Coordinates of C-alpha atoms in Angstrom, one line a residue:
X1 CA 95.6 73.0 57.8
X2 CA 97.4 72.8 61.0
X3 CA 96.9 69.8 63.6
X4 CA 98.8 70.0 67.0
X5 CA 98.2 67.0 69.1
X6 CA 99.9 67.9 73.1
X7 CA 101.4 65.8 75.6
X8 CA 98.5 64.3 78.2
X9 CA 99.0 65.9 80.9
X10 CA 96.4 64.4 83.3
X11 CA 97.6 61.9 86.0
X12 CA 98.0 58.5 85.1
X13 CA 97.2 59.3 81.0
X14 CA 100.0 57.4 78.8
X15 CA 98.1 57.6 75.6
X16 CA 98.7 59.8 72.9
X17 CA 95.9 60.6 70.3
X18 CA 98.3 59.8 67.2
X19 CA 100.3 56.9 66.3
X20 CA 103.3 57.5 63.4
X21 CA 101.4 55.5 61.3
X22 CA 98.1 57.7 61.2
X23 CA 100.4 60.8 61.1
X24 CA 101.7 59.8 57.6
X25 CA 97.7 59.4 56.6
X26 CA 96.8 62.5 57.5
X27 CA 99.9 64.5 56.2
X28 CA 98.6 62.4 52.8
X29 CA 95.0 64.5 53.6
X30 CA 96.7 67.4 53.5
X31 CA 97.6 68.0 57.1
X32 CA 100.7 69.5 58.9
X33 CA 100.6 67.7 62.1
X34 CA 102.7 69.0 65.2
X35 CA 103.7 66.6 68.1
X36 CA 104.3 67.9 71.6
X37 CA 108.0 66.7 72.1
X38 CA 107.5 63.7 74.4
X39 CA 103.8 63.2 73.7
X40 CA 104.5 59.6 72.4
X41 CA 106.6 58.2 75.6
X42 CA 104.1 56.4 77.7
X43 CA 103.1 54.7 74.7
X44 CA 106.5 53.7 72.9
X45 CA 106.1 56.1 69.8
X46 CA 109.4 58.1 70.0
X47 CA 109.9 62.2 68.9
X48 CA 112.0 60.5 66.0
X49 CA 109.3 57.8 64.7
X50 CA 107.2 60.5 64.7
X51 CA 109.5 63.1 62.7
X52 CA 110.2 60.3 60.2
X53 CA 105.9 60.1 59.6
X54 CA 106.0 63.9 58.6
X55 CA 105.4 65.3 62.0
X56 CA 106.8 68.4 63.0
X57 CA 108.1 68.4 66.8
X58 CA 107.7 71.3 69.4
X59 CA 109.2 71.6 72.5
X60 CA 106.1 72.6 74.6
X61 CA 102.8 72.5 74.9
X62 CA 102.2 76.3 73.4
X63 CA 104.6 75.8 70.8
X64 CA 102.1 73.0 69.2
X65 CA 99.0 74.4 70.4
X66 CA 99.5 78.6 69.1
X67 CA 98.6 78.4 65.5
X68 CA 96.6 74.9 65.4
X69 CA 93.4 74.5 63.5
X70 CA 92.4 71.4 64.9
X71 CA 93.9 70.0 68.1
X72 CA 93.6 66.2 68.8
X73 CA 93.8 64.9 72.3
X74 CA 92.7 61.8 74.2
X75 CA 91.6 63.5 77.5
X76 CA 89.5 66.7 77.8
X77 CA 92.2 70.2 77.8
X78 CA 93.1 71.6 81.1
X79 CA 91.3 74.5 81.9
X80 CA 91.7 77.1 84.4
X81 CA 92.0 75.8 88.3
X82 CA 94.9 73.2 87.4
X83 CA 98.5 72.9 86.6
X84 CA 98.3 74.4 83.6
X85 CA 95.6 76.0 80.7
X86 CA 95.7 74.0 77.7
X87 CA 92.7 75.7 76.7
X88 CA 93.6 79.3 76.9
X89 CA 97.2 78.2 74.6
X90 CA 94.4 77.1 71.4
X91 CA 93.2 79.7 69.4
X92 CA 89.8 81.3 68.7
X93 CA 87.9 79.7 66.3
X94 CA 89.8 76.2 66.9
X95 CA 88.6 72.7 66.3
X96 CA 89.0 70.4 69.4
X97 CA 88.7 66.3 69.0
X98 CA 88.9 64.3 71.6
X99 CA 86.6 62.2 74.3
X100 CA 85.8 65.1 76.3
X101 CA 82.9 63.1 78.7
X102 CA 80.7 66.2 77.7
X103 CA 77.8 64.7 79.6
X104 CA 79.3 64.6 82.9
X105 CA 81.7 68.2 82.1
X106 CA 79.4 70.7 81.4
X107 CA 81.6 73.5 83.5
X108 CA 84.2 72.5 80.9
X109 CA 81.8 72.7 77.7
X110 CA 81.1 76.0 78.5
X111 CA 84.7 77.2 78.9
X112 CA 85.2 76.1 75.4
X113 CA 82.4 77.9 74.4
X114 CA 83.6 80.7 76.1
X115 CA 86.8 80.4 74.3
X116 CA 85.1 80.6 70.9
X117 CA 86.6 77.1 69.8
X118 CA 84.7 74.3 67.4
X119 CA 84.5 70.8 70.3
X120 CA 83.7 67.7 68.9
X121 CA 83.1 65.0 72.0
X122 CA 84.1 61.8 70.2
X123 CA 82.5 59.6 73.1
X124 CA 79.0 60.7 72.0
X125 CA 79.5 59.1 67.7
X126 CA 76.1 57.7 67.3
X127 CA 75.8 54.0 67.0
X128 CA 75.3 53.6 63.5
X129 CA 77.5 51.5 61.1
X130 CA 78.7 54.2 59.4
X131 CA 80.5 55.6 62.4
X132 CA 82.1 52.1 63.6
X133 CA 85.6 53.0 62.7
X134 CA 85.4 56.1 64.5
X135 CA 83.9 54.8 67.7
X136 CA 86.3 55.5 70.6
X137 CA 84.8 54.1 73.3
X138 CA 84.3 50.9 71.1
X139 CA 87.9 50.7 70.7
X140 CA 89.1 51.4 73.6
X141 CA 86.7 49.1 75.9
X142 CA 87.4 46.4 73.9
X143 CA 91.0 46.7 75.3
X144 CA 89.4 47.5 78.9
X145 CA 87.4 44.5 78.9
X146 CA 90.5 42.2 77.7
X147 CA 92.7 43.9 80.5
X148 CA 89.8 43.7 83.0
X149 CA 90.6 39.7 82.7
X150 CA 94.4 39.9 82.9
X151 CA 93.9 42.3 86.0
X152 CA 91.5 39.6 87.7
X153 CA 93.7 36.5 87.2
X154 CA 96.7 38.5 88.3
X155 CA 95.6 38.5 92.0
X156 CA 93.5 35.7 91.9
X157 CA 95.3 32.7 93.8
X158 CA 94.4 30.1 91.1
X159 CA 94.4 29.0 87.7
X160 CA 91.7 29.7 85.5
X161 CA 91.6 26.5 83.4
X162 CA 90.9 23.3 84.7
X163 CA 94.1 21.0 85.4
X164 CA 94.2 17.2 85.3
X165 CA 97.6 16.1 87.2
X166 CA 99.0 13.3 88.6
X167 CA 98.4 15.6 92.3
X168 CA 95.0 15.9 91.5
X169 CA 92.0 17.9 89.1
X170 CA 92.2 21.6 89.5
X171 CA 88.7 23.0 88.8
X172 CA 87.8 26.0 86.5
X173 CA 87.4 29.3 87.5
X174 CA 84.0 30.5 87.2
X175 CA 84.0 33.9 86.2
X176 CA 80.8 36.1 85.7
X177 CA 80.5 39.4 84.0
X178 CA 78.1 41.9 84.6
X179 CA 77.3 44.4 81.5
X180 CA 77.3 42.5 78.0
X181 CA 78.7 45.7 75.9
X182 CA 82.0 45.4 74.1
X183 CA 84.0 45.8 77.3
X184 CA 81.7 42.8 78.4
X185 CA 81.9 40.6 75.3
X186 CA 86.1 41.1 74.9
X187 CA 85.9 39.9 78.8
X188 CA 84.1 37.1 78.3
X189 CA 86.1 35.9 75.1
X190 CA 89.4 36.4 77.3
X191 CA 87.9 34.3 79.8
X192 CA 87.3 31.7 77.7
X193 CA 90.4 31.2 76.0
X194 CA 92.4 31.2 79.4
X195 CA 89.7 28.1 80.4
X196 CA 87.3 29.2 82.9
X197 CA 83.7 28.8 82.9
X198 CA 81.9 31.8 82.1
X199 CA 78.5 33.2 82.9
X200 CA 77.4 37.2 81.9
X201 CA 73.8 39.4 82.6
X202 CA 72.6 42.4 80.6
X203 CA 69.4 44.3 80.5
X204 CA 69.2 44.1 76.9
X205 CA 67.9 40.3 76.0
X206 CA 69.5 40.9 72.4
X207 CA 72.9 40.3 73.4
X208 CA 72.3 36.5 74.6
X209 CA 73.3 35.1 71.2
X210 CA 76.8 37.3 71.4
X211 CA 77.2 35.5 75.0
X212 CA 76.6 32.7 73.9
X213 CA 78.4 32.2 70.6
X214 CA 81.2 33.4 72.6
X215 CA 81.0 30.1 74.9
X216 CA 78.8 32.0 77.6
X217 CA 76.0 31.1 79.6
X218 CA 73.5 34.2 79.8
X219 CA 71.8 34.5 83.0
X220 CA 68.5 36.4 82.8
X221 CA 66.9 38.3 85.1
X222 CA 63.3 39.7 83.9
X223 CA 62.7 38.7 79.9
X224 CA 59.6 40.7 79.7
X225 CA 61.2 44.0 80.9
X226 CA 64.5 43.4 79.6
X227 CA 62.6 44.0 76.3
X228 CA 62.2 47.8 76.7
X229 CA 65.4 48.0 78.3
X230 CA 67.8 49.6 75.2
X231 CA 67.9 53.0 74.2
X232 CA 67.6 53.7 70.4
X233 CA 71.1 54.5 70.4
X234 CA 72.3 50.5 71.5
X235 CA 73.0 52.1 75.1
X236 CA 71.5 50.3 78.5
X237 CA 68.7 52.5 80.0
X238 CA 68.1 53.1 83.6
X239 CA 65.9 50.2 84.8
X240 CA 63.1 50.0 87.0
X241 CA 63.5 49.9 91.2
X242 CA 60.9 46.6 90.6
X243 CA 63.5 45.1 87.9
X244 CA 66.6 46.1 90.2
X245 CA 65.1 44.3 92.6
X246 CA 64.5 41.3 91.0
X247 CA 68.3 41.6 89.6
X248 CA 69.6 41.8 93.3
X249 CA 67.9 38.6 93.9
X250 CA 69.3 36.6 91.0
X251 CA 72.8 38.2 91.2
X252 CA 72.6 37.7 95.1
X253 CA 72.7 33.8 94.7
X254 CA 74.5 33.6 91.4
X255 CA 77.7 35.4 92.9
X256 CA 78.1 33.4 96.0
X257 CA 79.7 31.0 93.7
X258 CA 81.9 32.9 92.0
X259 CA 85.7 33.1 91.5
X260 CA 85.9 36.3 89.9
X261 CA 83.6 39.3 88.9
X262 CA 84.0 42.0 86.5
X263 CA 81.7 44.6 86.6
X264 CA 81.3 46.9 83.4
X265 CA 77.9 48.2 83.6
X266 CA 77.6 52.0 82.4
X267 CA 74.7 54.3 81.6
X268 CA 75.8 57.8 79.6
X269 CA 75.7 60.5 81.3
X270 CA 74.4 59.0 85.0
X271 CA 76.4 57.6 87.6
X272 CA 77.3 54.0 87.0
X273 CA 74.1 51.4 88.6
X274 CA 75.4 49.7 91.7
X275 CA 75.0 45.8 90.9
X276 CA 77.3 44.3 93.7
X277 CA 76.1 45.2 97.3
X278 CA 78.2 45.1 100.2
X279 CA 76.6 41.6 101.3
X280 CA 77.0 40.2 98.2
X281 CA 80.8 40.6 98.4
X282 CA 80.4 39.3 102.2
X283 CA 79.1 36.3 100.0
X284 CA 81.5 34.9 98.0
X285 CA 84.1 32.7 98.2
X286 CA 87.4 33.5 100.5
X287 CA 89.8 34.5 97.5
X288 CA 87.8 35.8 95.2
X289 CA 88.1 38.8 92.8
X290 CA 85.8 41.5 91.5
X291 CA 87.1 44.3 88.8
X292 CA 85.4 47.3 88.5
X293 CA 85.7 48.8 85.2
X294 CA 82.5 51.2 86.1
X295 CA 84.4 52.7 89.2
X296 CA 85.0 56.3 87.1
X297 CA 81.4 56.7 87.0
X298 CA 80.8 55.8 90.7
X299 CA 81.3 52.4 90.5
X300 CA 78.6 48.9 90.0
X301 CA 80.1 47.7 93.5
X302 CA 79.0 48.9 96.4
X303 CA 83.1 48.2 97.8
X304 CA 85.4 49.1 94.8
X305 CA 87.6 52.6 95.5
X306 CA 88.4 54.3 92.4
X307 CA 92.6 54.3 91.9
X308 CA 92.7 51.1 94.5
X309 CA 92.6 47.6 94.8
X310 CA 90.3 47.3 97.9
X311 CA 90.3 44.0 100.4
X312 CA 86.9 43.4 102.0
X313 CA 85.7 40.1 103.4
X314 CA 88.8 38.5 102.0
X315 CA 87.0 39.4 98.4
X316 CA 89.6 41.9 96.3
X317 CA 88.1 44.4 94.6
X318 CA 90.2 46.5 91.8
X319 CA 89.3 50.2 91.1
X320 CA 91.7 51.0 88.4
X321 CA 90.8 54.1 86.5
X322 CA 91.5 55.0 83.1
X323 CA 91.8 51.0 82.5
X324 CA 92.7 51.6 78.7
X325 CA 95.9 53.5 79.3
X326 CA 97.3 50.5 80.9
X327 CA 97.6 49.2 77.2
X328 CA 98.9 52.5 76.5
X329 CA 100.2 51.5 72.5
X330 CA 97.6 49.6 71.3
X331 CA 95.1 51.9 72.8
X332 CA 96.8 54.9 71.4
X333 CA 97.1 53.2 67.7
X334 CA 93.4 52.2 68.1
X335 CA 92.7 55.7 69.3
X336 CA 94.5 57.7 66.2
X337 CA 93.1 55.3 63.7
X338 CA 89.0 56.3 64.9
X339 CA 90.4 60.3 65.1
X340 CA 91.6 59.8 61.2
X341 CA 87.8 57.8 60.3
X342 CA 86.5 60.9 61.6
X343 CA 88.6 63.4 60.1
X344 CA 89.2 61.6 56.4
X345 CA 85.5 62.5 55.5
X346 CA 85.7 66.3 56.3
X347 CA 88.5 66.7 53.9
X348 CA 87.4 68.2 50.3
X349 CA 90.3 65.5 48.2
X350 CA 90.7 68.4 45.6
X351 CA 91.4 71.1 47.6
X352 CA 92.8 69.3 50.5
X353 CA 90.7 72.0 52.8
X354 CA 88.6 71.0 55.5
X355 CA 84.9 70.8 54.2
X356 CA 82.6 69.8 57.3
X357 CA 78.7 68.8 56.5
X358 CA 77.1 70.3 59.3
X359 CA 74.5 68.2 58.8
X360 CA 75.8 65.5 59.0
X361 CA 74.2 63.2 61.5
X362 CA 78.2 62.3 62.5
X363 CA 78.8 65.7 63.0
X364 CA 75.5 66.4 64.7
X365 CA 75.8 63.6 66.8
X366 CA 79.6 64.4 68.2
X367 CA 79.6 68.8 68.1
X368 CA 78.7 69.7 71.4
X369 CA 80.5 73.7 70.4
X370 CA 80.7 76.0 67.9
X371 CA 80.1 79.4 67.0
X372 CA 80.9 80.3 71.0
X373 CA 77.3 78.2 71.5
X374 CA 77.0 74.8 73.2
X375 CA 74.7 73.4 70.4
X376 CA 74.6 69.6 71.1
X377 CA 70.8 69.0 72.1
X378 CA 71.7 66.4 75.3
X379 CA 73.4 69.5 76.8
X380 CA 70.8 72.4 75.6
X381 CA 67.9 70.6 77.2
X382 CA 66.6 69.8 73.9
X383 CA 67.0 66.2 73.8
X384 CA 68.9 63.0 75.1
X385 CA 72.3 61.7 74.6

């Protein structure tokens, strides 16, 4: 069994989808991984660490790609219209891993079915404990929301904890974050430990107790219809144009007296809901700083510009996409170590052969291709993500 894992070759992308260390776990499972020469750069795995795991290096993209079974990537493949077609380098009857943001792609979902390859979209692993390990966008917003914090205190013109001197007492910064997922929690534990004074929202009630046994003050907008407001699958739903209202009002005079913001409200498969209106950036102090980690998906302000750090009323607001790769290492360790939970229990240990349970409510859950059919139910019209 043959795994190729490419160079990323989309713009601003330093993460690769293997580390050395997972390389030398799945040559144990019976694997013959290939490495793109120079896939591991941006995130300070070399050509050699990766030889010395048991990888085999090619010098280009088709080189790894021709005679792959599986191919494991971080960013969906190139396909035709751009610089290059990753896809049309993988053979018929491949298997493709990687987060593919098949809800928002469909154009590309097709083209792999089109291509006759296998696709399993790792961002769609259902929320179940079982699948924890292999939960990408767990992993990797946990970094986002840790970065998110760094990011904010970098052009904020203070200190976040509060300062007794002989000059004087510098006060706390008060930093509130919008969206309570993992991105949210990390960002309010970050917060915390660099001393400011922290306050987070969320439509789902249930994550209070995480705010607040992480030293956060939860700030509520409608308790009764908060209850109905999570999916079955731990996700935010869309909420209500009453409820938004009401969450404009309560946000409106909450974030007039706030330092820095960081929004990371997102909703599968819809455009990101807009939290922070224009006036509401008008609002707040000279100085201060919202991070939009939502700004991929459209953005939750009403200001932030995706790829830019935007000045508006004297109120920064940072747009930087792909907020993960900024921590490219970690993130690609992280990364590999959910692709190998994934793959480990597909492997027959005998045989060392690839022995996939399509019914598998993993599998179901993440196989949006195969056969040359797009069979994943949020994309057939059968169901919802």
């Amino acid at each position: 069994m043959k795994i190729a894992v490419p160079k990323e070759r989309r713009p601003g992308e330093k993460r690769v989808a293997v580390s050395p260390e997972v390389v030398k776990k799945l040559a144990g499972l019976g694997f013959d991984v290939t490495v793109e020469a120079g896939a591991g750069e941006g995130a300070s795995f070399t050509d050699d660490a990766f030889k010395e795991a048991g990888a085999t290096i090619a010098n280009d993209a088709p080189g790894a790609l021709k005679d792959a079974d599986i191919v494991i990537k971080i960013q969906p493949p190139i396909v035709d219209g751009e610089n290059q077609n990753e896809l049309a380098n993988m053979k018929k009857g491949a298997i493709l891993i990687a987060h593919l943001s098949a809800l928002t792609n469909k154009a590309d979902v097709e083209n792999y079915a089109k291509a006759g390859i296998t696709a399993f979209a790792l961002e769609l692993m259902p929320r179940i404990s079982r699948a924890q390990s292999m939960d990408i966008l767990s992993s990797q917003s946990n970094l986002a929301g840790y970065k998110a914090v760094l990011d904010g205190s970098d052009v904020f013109g203070r200190a976040f904890p509060m300062m007794m001197t002989a000059a004087g007492t510098v006060p706390p910064a008060k930093v509130f974050i919008m969206g309570v997922g993992v991105a949210g929690l990390q960002a309010i534990a970050t917060a915390k430990r660099l001393g400011a004074v922290v306050t987070a929202t969320d439509v789902r009630p249930a994550v209070k107790e995480q705010v607040e046994s992480l030293g956060g003050k939860f700030l509520s907008v409608d308790p009764k219809a908060e209850k109905e407001a999570e999916t079955e699958g731990g996700y935010a739903k869309e909420m209500s144009d009453d409820y938004k209202r009401k969450q404009q009002e309560v946000v409106n005079e909450h974030i007039k007296k706030q330092d820095i913001v960081i929004c990371t409200a997102l909703i599968p498969g819809r455009p990101a809901p807009k939290l922070v209106t224009d006036a509401m950036v008008k609002s707040m102090p000279e100085g201060a700083v919202i991070v939009d980690l939502a700004v991929e998906a459209g953005g939750n302000c009403e200001v932030s510009k995706k790829g830019a750090i935007v000045k508006k009323y004297g109120v920064s607001v940072i747009g930087h996409e792909n907020v993960p790769s900024r921590l490219p290492e970690v993130a690609s360790a992280l990364f590999a170590k959910n692709i190998l939970n994934f793959l480990t229990p597909m492997v027959d240990q005998e045989s060392k052969s690839l022995k996939i349970d399509w019914e598998d409510e993993i599998v179901q859950g993440t196989l949006v291709v195969r056969d040359g059919n797009i069979v994943h139910p949020a994309l057939t019209g059968e169901g919802n993500a």
